[in-house]
Amino acid sequence: QASMFIYTFFSCVSFLILVGDFFSGDSGIAQGLCTENCRDNLSVKIFGDRFTVVLILTILVLYPLSCLKNLYALRYTSL
């Protein structure tokens, strides 16, 4: 049982690392919200920081999904 916990836990950690890399920084979502030179934009300041992006996505997406009692509600997203 410990090995299953470790496998699942580190899978989630690696997913958050990938999400942080894809959505933050100069090549992430902040770049898509910006046109030309707008470093003073609030959205760039929020989504430019990796910790903030991971925290927002964890609170708004991953936490509610992990609180589901069963996965029946997600049946429409699977093929």
PDB file of C-alpha atoms in Angstrom:
ATOM      1  CA  GLN A   1       0.000   0.000   0.000  1.00  0.00           C
ATOM      2  CA  ALA A   2       2.880   2.345   0.661  1.00  0.00           C
ATOM      3  CA  SER A   3       4.206   1.842  -2.847  1.00  0.00           C
ATOM      4  CA  MET A   4       0.805   2.750  -4.322  1.00  0.00           C
ATOM      5  CA  PHE A   5       0.696   5.920  -2.213  1.00  0.00           C
ATOM      6  CA  ILE A   6       4.226   6.897  -3.268  1.00  0.00           C
ATOM      7  CA  TYR A   7       3.474   6.223  -6.941  1.00  0.00           C
ATOM      8  CA  THR A   8       0.249   8.250  -6.855  1.00  0.00           C
ATOM      9  CA  PHE A   9       1.731  11.093  -4.825  1.00  0.00           C
ATOM     10  CA  PHE A  10       4.744  11.567  -7.087  1.00  0.00           C
ATOM     11  CA  SER A  11       2.544  11.310 -10.176  1.00  0.00           C
ATOM     12  CA  CYS A  12       0.559  14.272  -8.857  1.00  0.00           C
ATOM     13  CA  VAL A  13       3.734  16.176  -8.013  1.00  0.00           C
ATOM     14  CA  SER A  14       5.153  15.628 -11.486  1.00  0.00           C
ATOM     15  CA  PHE A  15       1.853  16.760 -13.016  1.00  0.00           C
ATOM     16  CA  LEU A  16       2.014  19.997 -11.026  1.00  0.00           C
ATOM     17  CA  ILE A  17       5.600  20.551 -12.131  1.00  0.00           C
ATOM     18  CA  LEU A  18       4.570  20.164 -15.774  1.00  0.00           C
ATOM     19  CA  VAL A  19       1.573  22.465 -15.316  1.00  0.00           C
ATOM     20  CA  GLY A  20       3.822  25.064 -13.707  1.00  0.00           C
ATOM     21  CA  ASP A  21       6.255  24.852 -16.600  1.00  0.00           C
ATOM     22  CA  PHE A  22       3.608  25.040 -19.322  1.00  0.00           C
ATOM     23  CA  PHE A  23       1.492  27.848 -17.895  1.00  0.00           C
ATOM     24  CA  SER A  24       4.022  30.187 -16.310  1.00  0.00           C
ATOM     25  CA  GLY A  25       6.941  32.229 -17.514  1.00  0.00           C
ATOM     26  CA  ASP A  26       7.545  34.022 -20.766  1.00  0.00           C
ATOM     27  CA  SER A  27       6.293  31.186 -22.946  1.00  0.00           C
ATOM     28  CA  GLY A  28       3.199  30.333 -20.906  1.00  0.00           C
ATOM     29  CA  ILE A  29      -0.302  31.729 -20.568  1.00  0.00           C
ATOM     30  CA  ALA A  30       1.017  35.162 -19.590  1.00  0.00           C
ATOM     31  CA  GLN A  31       2.519  35.544 -23.050  1.00  0.00           C
ATOM     32  CA  GLY A  32      -0.827  34.677 -24.644  1.00  0.00           C
ATOM     33  CA  LEU A  33      -2.625  37.340 -22.589  1.00  0.00           C
ATOM     34  CA  CYS A  34      -0.165  40.016 -23.610  1.00  0.00           C
ATOM     35  CA  THR A  35       0.313  41.942 -26.818  1.00  0.00           C
ATOM     36  CA  GLU A  36       3.780  43.238 -27.619  1.00  0.00           C
ATOM     37  CA  ASN A  37       5.349  44.902 -24.560  1.00  0.00           C
ATOM     38  CA  CYS A  38       3.071  44.812 -21.518  1.00  0.00           C
ATOM     39  CA  ARG A  39       5.126  43.732 -18.501  1.00  0.00           C
ATOM     40  CA  ASP A  40       3.081  46.039 -16.242  1.00  0.00           C
ATOM     41  CA  ASN A  41      -0.165  44.200 -17.006  1.00  0.00           C
ATOM     42  CA  LEU A  42      -1.763  42.570 -13.920  1.00  0.00           C
ATOM     43  CA  SER A  43      -2.455  39.282 -15.709  1.00  0.00           C
ATOM     44  CA  VAL A  44       1.197  39.028 -16.718  1.00  0.00           C
ATOM     45  CA  LYS A  45       2.262  39.633 -13.118  1.00  0.00           C
ATOM     46  CA  ILE A  46      -0.124  36.956 -11.829  1.00  0.00           C
ATOM     47  CA  PHE A  47       0.445  34.277 -14.470  1.00  0.00           C
ATOM     48  CA  GLY A  48       4.139  34.998 -14.867  1.00  0.00           C
ATOM     49  CA  ASP A  49       4.988  33.523 -11.468  1.00  0.00           C
ATOM     50  CA  ARG A  50       5.144  29.715 -11.430  1.00  0.00           C
ATOM     51  CA  PHE A  51       4.048  29.330  -7.792  1.00  0.00           C
ATOM     52  CA  THR A  52       0.970  31.486  -8.358  1.00  0.00           C
ATOM     53  CA  VAL A  53      -0.056  29.550 -11.466  1.00  0.00           C
ATOM     54  CA  VAL A  54       0.284  26.197  -9.709  1.00  0.00           C
ATOM     55  CA  LEU A  55      -1.605  27.476  -6.662  1.00  0.00           C
ATOM     56  CA  ILE A  56      -4.486  28.883  -8.735  1.00  0.00           C
ATOM     57  CA  LEU A  57      -4.844  25.735 -10.841  1.00  0.00           C
ATOM     58  CA  THR A  58      -4.639  23.534  -7.762  1.00  0.00           C
ATOM     59  CA  ILE A  59      -7.348  25.455  -5.923  1.00  0.00           C
ATOM     60  CA  LEU A  60      -9.682  25.982  -8.866  1.00  0.00           C
ATOM     61  CA  VAL A  61      -9.264  22.714 -10.800  1.00  0.00           C
ATOM     62  CA  LEU A  62      -7.417  19.926  -9.031  1.00  0.00           C
ATOM     63  CA  TYR A  63      -8.853  20.269  -5.524  1.00  0.00           C
ATOM     64  CA  PRO A  64     -12.517  20.149  -6.620  1.00  0.00           C
ATOM     65  CA  LEU A  65     -11.763  17.134  -8.809  1.00  0.00           C
ATOM     66  CA  SER A  66     -10.090  15.333  -5.934  1.00  0.00           C
ATOM     67  CA  CYS A  67     -13.105  15.910  -3.680  1.00  0.00           C
ATOM     68  CA  LEU A  68     -15.462  13.908  -5.899  1.00  0.00           C
ATOM     69  CA  LYS A  69     -16.863  10.810  -4.210  1.00  0.00           C
ATOM     70  CA  ASN A  70     -16.885   8.925  -7.497  1.00  0.00           C
ATOM     71  CA  LEU A  71     -15.746   9.598 -11.022  1.00  0.00           C
ATOM     72  CA  TYR A  72     -19.193   9.229 -12.586  1.00  0.00           C
ATOM     73  CA  ALA A  73     -19.447  12.994 -13.207  1.00  0.00           C
ATOM     74  CA  LEU A  74     -16.319  12.832 -15.406  1.00  0.00           C
ATOM     75  CA  ARG A  75     -17.760  10.239 -17.795  1.00  0.00           C
ATOM     76  CA  TYR A  76     -18.400  12.851 -20.495  1.00  0.00           C
ATOM     77  CA  THR A  77     -14.734  13.816 -20.680  1.00  0.00           C
ATOM     78  CA  SER A  78     -13.573  10.248 -21.393  1.00  0.00           C
ATOM     79  CA  LEU A  79     -13.914   8.340 -24.594  1.00  0.00           C
TER      80      LEU A  79
END
